[in-house]
mmCIF file of C-alpha atoms in Angstrom:
data_model
loop_
_atom_site.group_PDB
_atom_site.id
_atom_site.type_symbol
_atom_site.label_atom_id
_atom_site.label_comp_id
_atom_site.label_asym_id
_atom_site.label_seq_id
_atom_site.Cartn_x
_atom_site.Cartn_y
_atom_site.Cartn_z
ATOM 1 C CA MET A 1 92.927 58.041 127.455
ATOM 2 C CA SER A 2 91.171 58.116 123.798
ATOM 3 C CA VAL A 3 88.784 60.797 122.414
ATOM 4 C CA ARG A 4 86.079 58.244 122.790
ATOM 5 C CA ASP A 5 86.254 57.678 126.713
ATOM 6 C CA ALA A 6 86.673 61.317 126.999
ATOM 7 C CA ILE A 7 83.457 62.108 125.281
ATOM 8 C CA LEU A 8 81.713 59.447 127.319
ATOM 9 C CA LYS A 9 83.086 60.862 130.874
ATOM 10 C CA VAL A 10 82.143 64.050 130.237
ATOM 11 C CA GLY A 11 78.599 62.746 129.768
ATOM 12 C CA LEU A 12 78.093 63.184 126.305
ATOM 13 C CA ASN A 13 77.398 60.880 123.226
ATOM 14 C CA PRO A 14 79.772 60.098 120.726
ATOM 15 C CA GLU A 15 77.073 59.793 117.938
ATOM 16 C CA ALA A 16 76.350 63.643 118.865
ATOM 17 C CA VAL A 17 79.971 65.085 118.542
ATOM 18 C CA LEU A 18 82.961 65.307 116.240
ATOM 19 C CA ALA A 19 86.635 66.053 117.929
ATOM 20 C CA VAL A 20 88.529 68.382 116.757
ATOM 21 C CA ARG A 21 92.373 69.041 117.575
ATOM 22 C CA ASP A 22 94.276 72.125 116.343
ATOM 23 C CA GLY A 23 91.855 72.502 113.638
ATOM 24 C CA GLN A 24 91.350 69.144 112.160
ATOM 25 C CA LEU A 25 89.132 65.981 113.134
ATOM 26 C CA VAL A 26 90.431 63.280 114.615
ATOM 27 C CA ASN A 27 89.150 59.986 114.702
ATOM 28 C CA GLU A 28 87.642 58.809 118.206
ATOM 29 C CA ASP A 29 90.640 56.130 119.325
ATOM 30 C CA THR A 30 92.956 58.634 119.178
ATOM 31 C CA LYS A 31 94.993 59.211 122.358
ATOM 32 C CA ILE A 32 94.957 62.440 124.420
ATOM 33 C CA GLN A 33 98.244 63.702 125.306
ATOM 34 C CA ASN A 34 98.986 66.065 128.036
ATOM 35 C CA GLY A 35 98.705 69.157 127.233
ATOM 36 C CA ASP A 36 96.083 68.717 124.112
ATOM 37 C CA THR A 37 92.858 70.623 123.199
ATOM 38 C CA ILE A 38 90.100 68.981 121.822
ATOM 39 C CA LYS A 39 87.287 70.843 120.524
ATOM 40 C CA LEU A 40 83.779 69.173 120.444
ATOM 41 C CA ILE A 41 81.534 69.898 117.814
ATOM 42 C CA ALA A 42 77.820 69.122 118.145
ATOM 43 C CA VAL A 43 76.598 67.810 115.364
ATOM 44 C CA VAL A 44 72.604 67.555 116.552
ATOM 45 C CA SER A 45 70.591 70.655 114.285
ATOM 46 C CA GLY A 46 67.022 71.071 113.286
ATOM 47 C CA GLY A 47 63.770 70.840 114.923
ATOM 48 C CA MET B 1 93.467 54.251 113.328
ATOM 49 C CA LYS B 2 94.905 53.972 110.162
ATOM 50 C CA CYS B 3 92.572 54.360 107.200
ATOM 51 C CA ARG B 4 90.945 51.644 105.376
ATOM 52 C CA LYS B 5 91.993 52.830 102.037
ATOM 53 C CA CYS B 6 95.797 53.390 102.737
ATOM 54 C CA SER B 7 98.233 53.664 105.210
ATOM 55 C CA ARG B 8 97.754 56.963 106.447
ATOM 56 C CA GLU B 9 95.407 58.270 109.790
ATOM 57 C CA ALA B 10 91.923 58.144 109.608
ATOM 58 C CA VAL B 11 89.715 61.249 111.034
ATOM 59 C CA PHE B 12 87.194 59.539 110.835
ATOM 60 C CA ASN B 13 85.333 56.186 111.610
ATOM 61 C CA MET B 14 81.978 55.638 111.254
ATOM 62 C CA ARG B 15 80.750 52.026 113.208
ATOM 63 C CA ARG B 16 78.065 51.421 111.554
ATOM 64 C CA HIS B 17 80.161 50.582 108.347
ATOM 65 C CA LYS B 18 83.212 49.751 109.875
ATOM 66 C CA LEU B 19 84.974 51.886 108.255
ATOM 67 C CA ALA B 20 87.549 54.833 109.003
ATOM 68 C CA LEU B 21 89.093 56.890 106.524
ATOM 69 C CA CYS B 22 91.762 59.459 106.092
ATOM 70 C CA ALA B 23 90.039 62.970 105.572
ATOM 71 C CA GLU B 24 91.086 62.790 101.638
ATOM 72 C CA HIS B 25 89.158 59.306 101.282
ATOM 73 C CA TYR B 26 86.172 60.550 103.338
ATOM 74 C CA LEU B 27 86.240 63.498 100.515
ATOM 75 C CA GLU B 28 86.101 60.820 98.266
ATOM 76 C CA TRP B 29 83.432 58.803 99.997
ATOM 77 C CA PHE B 30 80.654 61.285 101.060
ATOM 78 C CA PRO B 31 79.819 61.869 97.096
ATOM 79 C CA GLN B 32 79.731 58.695 96.021
ATOM 80 C CA GLN B 33 77.357 57.701 98.960
ATOM 81 C CA VAL B 34 75.258 60.877 97.493
ATOM 82 C CA GLU B 35 75.224 60.326 93.606
ATOM 83 C CA ARG B 36 74.177 56.613 94.705
ATOM 84 C CA ALA B 37 71.175 57.951 96.599
ATOM 85 C CA ILE B 38 70.311 59.815 93.941
ATOM 86 C CA GLY B 39 70.919 57.100 91.323
ATOM 87 C CA LYS B 40 68.783 54.348 93.687
ATOM 88 C CA TYR B 41 65.768 56.334 93.898
ATOM 89 C CA LYS B 42 66.008 58.246 90.896
ATOM 90 C CA MET B 43 65.944 61.248 91.783
ATOM 91 C CA PHE B 44 66.651 63.489 89.526
ATOM 92 C CA THR B 45 69.723 63.516 86.405
ATOM 93 C CA ARG B 46 72.366 65.455 84.918
ATOM 94 C CA ASP B 47 69.261 66.973 82.427
ATOM 95 C CA ASP B 48 67.234 67.699 84.953
ATOM 96 C CA LYS B 49 67.374 71.651 86.717
ATOM 97 C CA ALA B 50 67.118 71.095 90.578
ATOM 98 C CA LEU B 51 66.298 73.765 92.806
ATOM 99 C CA VAL B 52 68.190 73.492 96.223
ATOM 100 C CA ALA B 53 66.656 74.953 99.640
ATOM 101 C CA VAL B 54 69.763 76.148 101.150
ATOM 102 C CA SER B 55 69.562 77.242 105.175
ATOM 103 C CA GLY B 56 73.018 78.389 106.030
ATOM 104 C CA GLY B 57 73.180 75.129 107.764
ATOM 105 C CA LYS B 58 75.642 72.144 106.913
ATOM 106 C CA ASP B 59 73.425 69.925 105.518
ATOM 107 C CA SER B 60 72.206 72.477 102.885
ATOM 108 C CA LEU B 61 75.520 73.882 102.240
ATOM 109 C CA ALA B 62 77.315 70.013 102.139
ATOM 110 C CA LEU B 63 74.535 68.900 99.692
ATOM 111 C CA TRP B 64 74.759 71.954 97.567
ATOM 112 C CA ASP B 65 78.139 71.502 97.323
ATOM 113 C CA VAL B 66 78.623 67.561 96.528
ATOM 114 C CA LEU B 67 75.644 68.187 93.311
ATOM 115 C CA LEU B 68 77.615 71.118 92.304
ATOM 116 C CA ASN B 69 80.617 69.023 92.360
ATOM 117 C CA LEU B 70 79.510 66.253 90.948
ATOM 118 C CA GLY B 71 77.762 68.137 87.811
ATOM 119 C CA TYR B 72 74.515 68.577 88.589
ATOM 120 C CA HIS B 73 72.369 71.423 87.566
ATOM 121 C CA ALA B 74 71.760 72.516 91.311
ATOM 122 C CA GLU B 75 70.665 76.141 92.210
ATOM 123 C CA GLY B 76 69.801 77.571 95.411
ATOM 124 C CA LEU B 77 66.937 78.767 97.447
ATOM 125 C CA TYR B 78 67.362 81.324 100.399
ATOM 126 C CA ILE B 79 64.403 81.896 102.202
ATOM 127 C CA SER B 80 64.935 84.787 104.516
ATOM 128 C CA LEU B 81 62.125 84.468 107.382
ATOM 129 C CA GLY B 82 63.485 87.253 109.618
ATOM 130 C CA ILE B 83 64.217 85.809 112.431
ATOM 131 C CA ASP B 84 66.613 86.907 115.215
ATOM 132 C CA GLY B 85 67.024 85.349 118.050
ATOM 133 C CA GLY B 86 68.875 88.326 119.611
ATOM 134 C CA PHE B 87 71.728 87.299 117.467
ATOM 135 C CA GLY B 88 70.144 88.397 113.500
ATOM 136 C CA TYR B 89 69.661 84.280 113.047
ATOM 137 C CA SER B 90 68.125 84.796 109.580
ATOM 138 C CA HIS B 91 70.910 87.731 108.243
ATOM 139 C CA LEU B 92 74.146 85.187 109.894
ATOM 140 C CA SER B 93 72.340 82.395 107.720
ATOM 141 C CA LEU B 94 72.645 84.601 104.551
ATOM 142 C CA GLU B 95 75.816 85.628 105.227
ATOM 143 C CA LYS B 96 76.930 81.966 105.420
ATOM 144 C CA ILE B 97 75.673 81.222 101.832
ATOM 145 C CA GLU B 98 77.098 83.860 100.331
ATOM 146 C CA GLY B 99 80.718 83.304 102.104
ATOM 147 C CA PHE B 100 79.842 79.550 100.531
ATOM 148 C CA MET B 101 78.869 81.528 97.420
ATOM 149 C CA ALA B 102 82.094 83.084 97.469
ATOM 150 C CA THR B 103 84.144 80.024 97.009
ATOM 151 C CA ARG B 104 81.846 78.839 94.022
ATOM 152 C CA PRO B 105 80.798 81.330 91.449
ATOM 153 C CA GLU B 106 79.257 79.438 89.299
ATOM 154 C CA ALA B 107 76.312 79.213 92.037
ATOM 155 C CA VAL B 108 72.875 80.747 91.427
ATOM 156 C CA LEU B 109 70.631 81.608 94.699
ATOM 157 C CA HIS B 110 67.390 83.086 94.167
ATOM 158 C CA GLN B 111 66.321 84.357 97.775
ATOM 159 C CA VAL B 112 62.866 85.229 99.068
ATOM 160 C CA ASP B 113 62.733 87.543 101.776
ATOM 161 C CA ILE B 114 59.101 86.864 103.640
ATOM 162 C CA PRO B 115 59.215 90.420 105.682
ATOM 163 C CA GLU B 116 60.085 92.129 102.773
ATOM 164 C CA THR B 117 57.243 90.359 99.966
ATOM 165 C CA TYR B 118 54.438 90.134 103.341
ATOM 166 C CA GLY B 119 55.216 92.759 105.120
ATOM 167 C CA GLU B 120 55.788 90.422 108.469
ATOM 168 C CA SER B 121 58.572 88.352 109.545
ATOM 169 C CA LEU B 122 58.019 84.500 111.028
ATOM 170 C CA PRO B 123 57.341 85.759 114.761
ATOM 171 C CA GLU B 124 55.730 88.289 113.835
ATOM 172 C CA ILE B 125 53.021 86.074 111.879
ATOM 173 C CA ALA B 126 53.413 83.263 114.610
ATOM 174 C CA ALA B 127 52.187 86.311 117.242
ATOM 175 C CA ARG B 128 49.721 87.166 115.439
ATOM 176 C CA LYS B 129 47.866 83.623 114.001
ATOM 177 C CA LEU B 130 46.470 81.357 116.099
ATOM 178 C CA ARG B 131 48.129 78.402 114.235
ATOM 179 C CA GLY B 132 51.436 79.655 115.317
ATOM 180 C CA ARG B 133 50.727 80.657 118.898
ATOM 181 C CA ASP B 134 53.797 79.133 120.860
ATOM 182 C CA LYS B 135 54.947 77.081 117.959
ATOM 183 C CA PRO B 136 56.286 79.197 114.888
ATOM 184 C CA CYS B 137 57.821 75.971 113.166
ATOM 185 C CA ALA B 138 54.334 74.943 111.869
ATOM 186 C CA VAL B 139 53.781 78.786 110.064
ATOM 187 C CA CYS B 140 57.338 78.144 108.979
ATOM 188 C CA GLY B 141 57.110 74.657 107.599
ATOM 189 C CA LEU B 142 53.695 76.107 105.804
ATOM 190 C CA ILE B 143 55.397 79.251 104.751
ATOM 191 C CA LYS B 144 58.717 77.343 103.286
ATOM 192 C CA ARG B 145 56.831 74.738 101.881
ATOM 193 C CA HIS B 146 54.355 77.134 99.658
ATOM 194 C CA VAL B 147 57.373 79.282 99.029
ATOM 195 C CA MET B 148 59.540 76.351 97.427
ATOM 196 C CA ASN B 149 56.686 75.002 95.403
ATOM 197 C CA ARG B 150 56.099 78.660 94.072
ATOM 198 C CA VAL B 151 59.760 79.012 92.884
ATOM 199 C CA ALA B 152 60.468 75.625 91.807
ATOM 200 C CA GLY B 153 57.119 75.956 89.466
ATOM 201 C CA GLU B 154 58.196 79.580 88.646
ATOM 202 C CA GLY B 155 61.845 78.869 87.817
ATOM 203 C CA GLY B 156 60.580 75.573 85.146
ATOM 204 C CA PHE B 157 62.864 73.769 87.845
ATOM 205 C CA ASP B 158 62.188 69.610 87.688
ATOM 206 C CA VAL B 159 62.978 69.228 91.437
ATOM 207 C CA LEU B 160 62.827 70.366 94.643
ATOM 208 C CA VAL B 161 65.953 69.068 96.510
ATOM 209 C CA THR B 162 66.416 69.337 100.473
ATOM 210 C CA GLY B 163 68.826 68.847 102.836
ATOM 211 C CA HIS B 164 67.316 65.798 105.096
ATOM 212 C CA ASN B 165 69.644 63.478 106.440
ATOM 213 C CA LEU B 166 69.247 60.167 107.918
ATOM 214 C CA ASP B 167 68.950 61.271 111.500
ATOM 215 C CA ASP B 168 66.428 63.745 110.365
ATOM 216 C CA GLU B 169 64.322 61.197 108.743
ATOM 217 C CA ALA B 170 64.624 58.783 111.654
ATOM 218 C CA ALA B 171 63.051 61.030 113.976
ATOM 219 C CA VAL B 172 60.381 62.097 111.988
ATOM 220 C CA LEU B 173 59.917 58.756 111.294
ATOM 221 C CA PHE B 174 60.468 57.698 114.967
ATOM 222 C CA GLY B 175 57.455 60.084 116.005
ATOM 223 C CA ASN B 176 55.302 59.600 113.416
ATOM 224 C CA THR B 177 54.994 55.595 114.749
ATOM 225 C CA LEU B 178 54.972 56.924 118.370
ATOM 226 C CA HIS B 179 51.677 58.354 117.124
ATOM 227 C CA TRP B 180 50.859 56.094 114.674
ATOM 228 C CA GLN B 181 50.429 59.307 111.897
ATOM 229 C CA THR B 182 49.369 56.213 109.239
ATOM 230 C CA GLY B 183 48.877 59.652 107.229
ATOM 231 C CA TYR B 184 52.504 60.972 107.411
ATOM 232 C CA LEU B 185 53.484 57.111 107.894
ATOM 233 C CA ALA B 186 52.678 57.033 104.072
ATOM 234 C CA ARG B 187 53.890 59.914 102.739
ATOM 235 C CA GLN B 188 57.564 60.025 103.848
ATOM 236 C CA ALA B 189 60.253 59.051 101.397
ATOM 237 C CA PRO B 190 63.203 59.876 99.775
ATOM 238 C CA VAL B 191 61.040 61.150 96.816
ATOM 239 C CA LEU B 192 57.512 62.544 96.528
ATOM 240 C CA GLU B 193 56.459 62.727 93.222
ATOM 241 C CA ALA B 194 54.477 65.476 91.786
ATOM 242 C CA ARG B 195 51.227 65.629 91.568
ATOM 243 C CA ASP B 196 48.076 68.879 90.865
ATOM 244 C CA GLY B 197 50.988 71.744 90.761
ATOM 245 C CA LEU B 198 53.078 69.973 93.812
ATOM 246 C CA ALA B 199 56.392 70.070 92.811
ATOM 247 C CA ARG B 200 58.781 66.346 92.863
ATOM 248 C CA LYS B 201 60.733 66.661 96.176
ATOM 249 C CA VAL B 202 63.698 64.988 96.559
ATOM 250 C CA LYS B 203 66.163 64.500 99.998
ATOM 251 C CA PRO B 204 69.330 62.803 98.670
ATOM 252 C CA LEU B 205 71.046 62.644 102.419
ATOM 253 C CA CYS B 206 68.448 60.394 103.264
ATOM 254 C CA ARG B 207 70.929 57.440 103.911
ATOM 255 C CA LEU B 208 73.553 59.862 105.493
ATOM 256 C CA TYR B 209 73.595 60.132 109.137
ATOM 257 C CA GLU B 210 74.183 64.030 110.476
ATOM 258 C CA ARG B 211 77.701 63.086 112.036
ATOM 259 C CA GLU B 212 78.813 62.222 108.578
ATOM 260 C CA VAL B 213 77.685 65.434 106.684
ATOM 261 C CA ALA B 214 78.929 67.504 109.686
ATOM 262 C CA ALA B 215 82.025 65.669 109.315
ATOM 263 C CA TYR B 216 82.037 66.500 105.603
ATOM 264 C CA THR B 217 81.129 70.126 105.675
ATOM 265 C CA LEU B 218 84.022 69.804 108.919
ATOM 266 C CA ILE B 219 87.289 68.420 106.112
ATOM 267 C CA LYS B 220 85.963 70.008 103.360
ATOM 268 C CA GLY B 221 86.336 73.361 105.062
ATOM 269 C CA ILE B 222 82.935 74.664 104.614
ATOM 270 C CA ASP B 223 81.740 77.263 107.174
ATOM 271 C CA TYR B 224 77.831 76.762 107.964
ATOM 272 C CA ILE B 225 75.821 78.511 110.632
ATOM 273 C CA TYR B 226 76.776 76.531 113.642
ATOM 274 C CA GLU B 227 73.730 78.222 115.554
ATOM 275 C CA GLU B 228 70.317 76.591 116.177
ATOM 276 C CA CYS B 229 67.179 78.104 115.109
ATOM 277 C CA PRO B 230 66.192 79.998 118.432
ATOM 278 C CA HIS B 231 62.638 78.716 117.334
ATOM 279 C CA ALA B 232 63.988 75.093 117.403
ATOM 280 C CA VAL B 233 65.747 74.735 120.617
ATOM 281 C CA GLY B 234 64.481 72.075 122.880
ATOM 282 C CA ALA B 235 61.940 71.142 120.019
ATOM 283 C CA THR B 236 60.792 67.159 120.008
ATOM 284 C CA THR B 237 62.638 66.241 116.792
ATOM 285 C CA ASN B 238 65.516 66.684 118.343
ATOM 286 C CA ARG B 239 64.705 64.854 121.639
ATOM 287 C CA TYR B 240 64.234 61.762 119.442
ATOM 288 C CA LYS B 241 67.239 62.095 117.815
ATOM 289 C CA GLU B 242 69.120 62.136 121.120
ATOM 290 C CA LEU B 243 66.923 58.499 121.955
ATOM 291 C CA LEU B 244 67.892 57.262 118.655
ATOM 292 C CA ASN B 245 71.674 58.250 119.040
ATOM 293 C CA GLN B 246 71.494 56.739 122.568
ATOM 294 C CA LEU B 247 70.439 53.339 121.060
ATOM 295 C CA GLU B 248 73.060 54.046 117.909
ATOM 296 C CA LEU B 249 75.827 54.628 120.748
ATOM 297 C CA ASN B 250 75.157 50.665 122.035
ATOM 298 C CA SER B 251 73.930 48.862 118.834
ATOM 299 C CA PRO B 252 75.521 50.968 115.279
ATOM 300 C CA GLY B 253 73.382 50.781 112.370
ATOM 301 C CA THR B 254 70.509 51.124 114.708
ATOM 302 C CA LYS B 255 68.975 54.369 112.934
ATOM 303 C CA LEU B 256 69.860 53.443 109.241
ATOM 304 C CA GLN B 257 68.339 49.799 109.763
ATOM 305 C CA PHE B 258 64.918 51.403 111.570
ATOM 306 C CA TYR B 259 64.689 54.000 108.432
ATOM 307 C CA ILE B 260 65.645 51.451 105.465
ATOM 308 C CA SER B 261 63.588 48.531 107.003
ATOM 309 C CA PHE B 262 60.555 51.067 107.240
ATOM 310 C CA LEU B 263 60.915 52.129 103.423
ATOM 311 C CA LYS B 264 61.088 48.317 102.777
ATOM 312 C CA ALA B 265 57.823 47.716 104.563
ATOM 313 C CA ARG B 266 56.353 50.846 102.722
ATOM 314 C CA GLU B 267 57.527 49.328 99.627
ATOM 315 C CA GLN B 268 55.481 46.532 100.369
ATOM 316 C CA GLY B 269 52.393 47.921 100.516
ATOM 317 C CA PHE B 270 52.015 48.107 104.784
ATOM 318 C CA PHE B 271 50.718 51.754 104.684
ATOM 319 C CA ARG B 272 48.683 51.749 100.493
ATOM 320 C CA GLN B 273 45.375 52.576 102.157
ATOM 321 C CA ALA B 274 46.116 55.700 104.126
ATOM 322 C CA GLU B 275 47.737 56.752 101.170
ATOM 323 C CA GLU B 276 44.932 57.504 99.474
ATOM 324 C CA GLN B 277 45.064 60.500 98.392
ATOM 325 C CA VAL B 278 42.902 63.981 99.295
ATOM 326 C CA GLU B 279 41.222 65.495 96.537
ATOM 327 C CA LEU B 280 43.262 69.338 96.060
ATOM 328 C CA HIS B 281 42.045 72.472 94.422
ATOM 329 C CA PRO B 282 44.146 75.088 93.110
ATOM 330 C CA CYS B 283 43.738 78.145 95.571
ATOM 331 C CA GLU B 284 41.396 81.287 94.818
ATOM 332 C CA ASN B 285 44.264 83.582 95.322
ATOM 333 C CA CYS B 286 47.439 82.410 94.592
ATOM 334 C CA GLY B 287 46.650 79.264 92.327
ATOM 335 C CA GLN B 288 48.748 76.823 94.602
ATOM 336 C CA PRO B 289 46.799 73.354 95.767
ATOM 337 C CA THR B 290 45.103 73.057 98.814
ATOM 338 C CA THR B 291 42.709 70.621 100.390
ATOM 339 C CA ALA B 292 40.022 72.782 101.586
ATOM 340 C CA PRO B 293 38.014 75.185 98.403
ATOM 341 C CA GLY B 294 38.350 78.782 98.951
ATOM 342 C CA LEU B 295 42.335 79.947 99.993
ATOM 343 C CA CYS B 296 44.947 77.624 100.792
ATOM 344 C CA THR B 297 46.678 78.487 104.097
ATOM 345 C CA PHE B 298 49.431 80.142 103.333
ATOM 346 C CA CYS B 299 47.164 82.894 101.990
ATOM 347 C CA ARG B 300 44.836 82.926 104.652
ATOM 348 C CA LEU B 301 47.848 83.438 106.855
ATOM 349 C CA TRP B 302 48.065 86.827 105.584
ATOM 350 C CA LEU B 303 44.195 87.664 106.360
#
C-alpha cells in the first residue's frame, strides 16, 4: 500500500498532511513495508 | 518516485505542478518561488528595510529563514499576546523563535509584550470588551495590526512582511466571496501600498501552498510551534481550508487557480468601485490612522 492510499484509508486528505518515516519526509507514492511507522503531520493552521 | 532534477528518490511531490523533488532540489526550488513572488509583485528590494511578523509558526519562520538566506534586510517582530490555553501558547511560540535565532546569529528580533505594556493579556481584554466577547480573534487582529504598524513606523521600516500562504489567501477569498464582501475583496492583494500613516504590507508566500511551506520547514529542520492557537481551534477559516483541500484533492491546482484568477479580475478593475477609499484621520491619542474622528479602535480597547 502506498502512503497516499494509507492516508485516504484513515479518512484524511493527502493535501492536508505530510508523511514522515524515520524522521524523513517521504513522497506519497512510497510503498509502506511491514514494520514501517509513518507519522502524519497536519499542515493546516491559523484562524 | 524520482526527483525531476536528479535520479534520487523524491521526498515531496507537488501534484499542482506535476513536480517531485528530492530534499536538496526542494530546498533550491522553494526560495526561488519566494524570490519570484517578491519580484513579480514588486514587493521590496535588497535596499529596503523589511519587518517580518514572526509568530513561531511554520509560515513566518520559513519566510524569515528564506529572506535572510536571500540576503534581504529582514528583522523580526514578535508580539506576545499573553495566551496560555493550558500549555503556555505565547511562551512556547517565543521559545520556537529563540530556537530559530540561535541558529541565525545575524537575526534581529523586536518584541512587544502586550500584557507587560498595556497591563492586560489578549484573553483578558477580549473578555472585558463587547467586541471581543466570544471572538478574541477579532481583537487579536486589531492589536497585531496596530502594533505592527507602529513598530514599522518607529523603526523606519520600508515594508511590513507577513507569512500568509496561498491557503490562507484562498480561504479568506472564499469567505469574502461567500458573503460578497466587496470592500474586503477590493483590498485583498499580495501588496497593500502605504497610505496615510499605514505601512506598506506584502505577502511573499502568497503563491505557495501551506503544505509546501510545511515541507520546507520539515526538510530544513526548522522547529516551529505545531500547536494551534487555542482561540483559533474550529475557526471558520480552517473549515474553508478543509473545503478547498477537498476540491484540490480531485483537481490539483484549484486553490492556486481560484486565487490567481481573482487577482487577474481585480487587476481588470472588477472591484474598483468598492476600492474607493474612506478618509483617514490620525487618532487623538496614538496618532495612527483611523476612520472615525477621535480615538482609534485600538486606543478605545483600553478605556
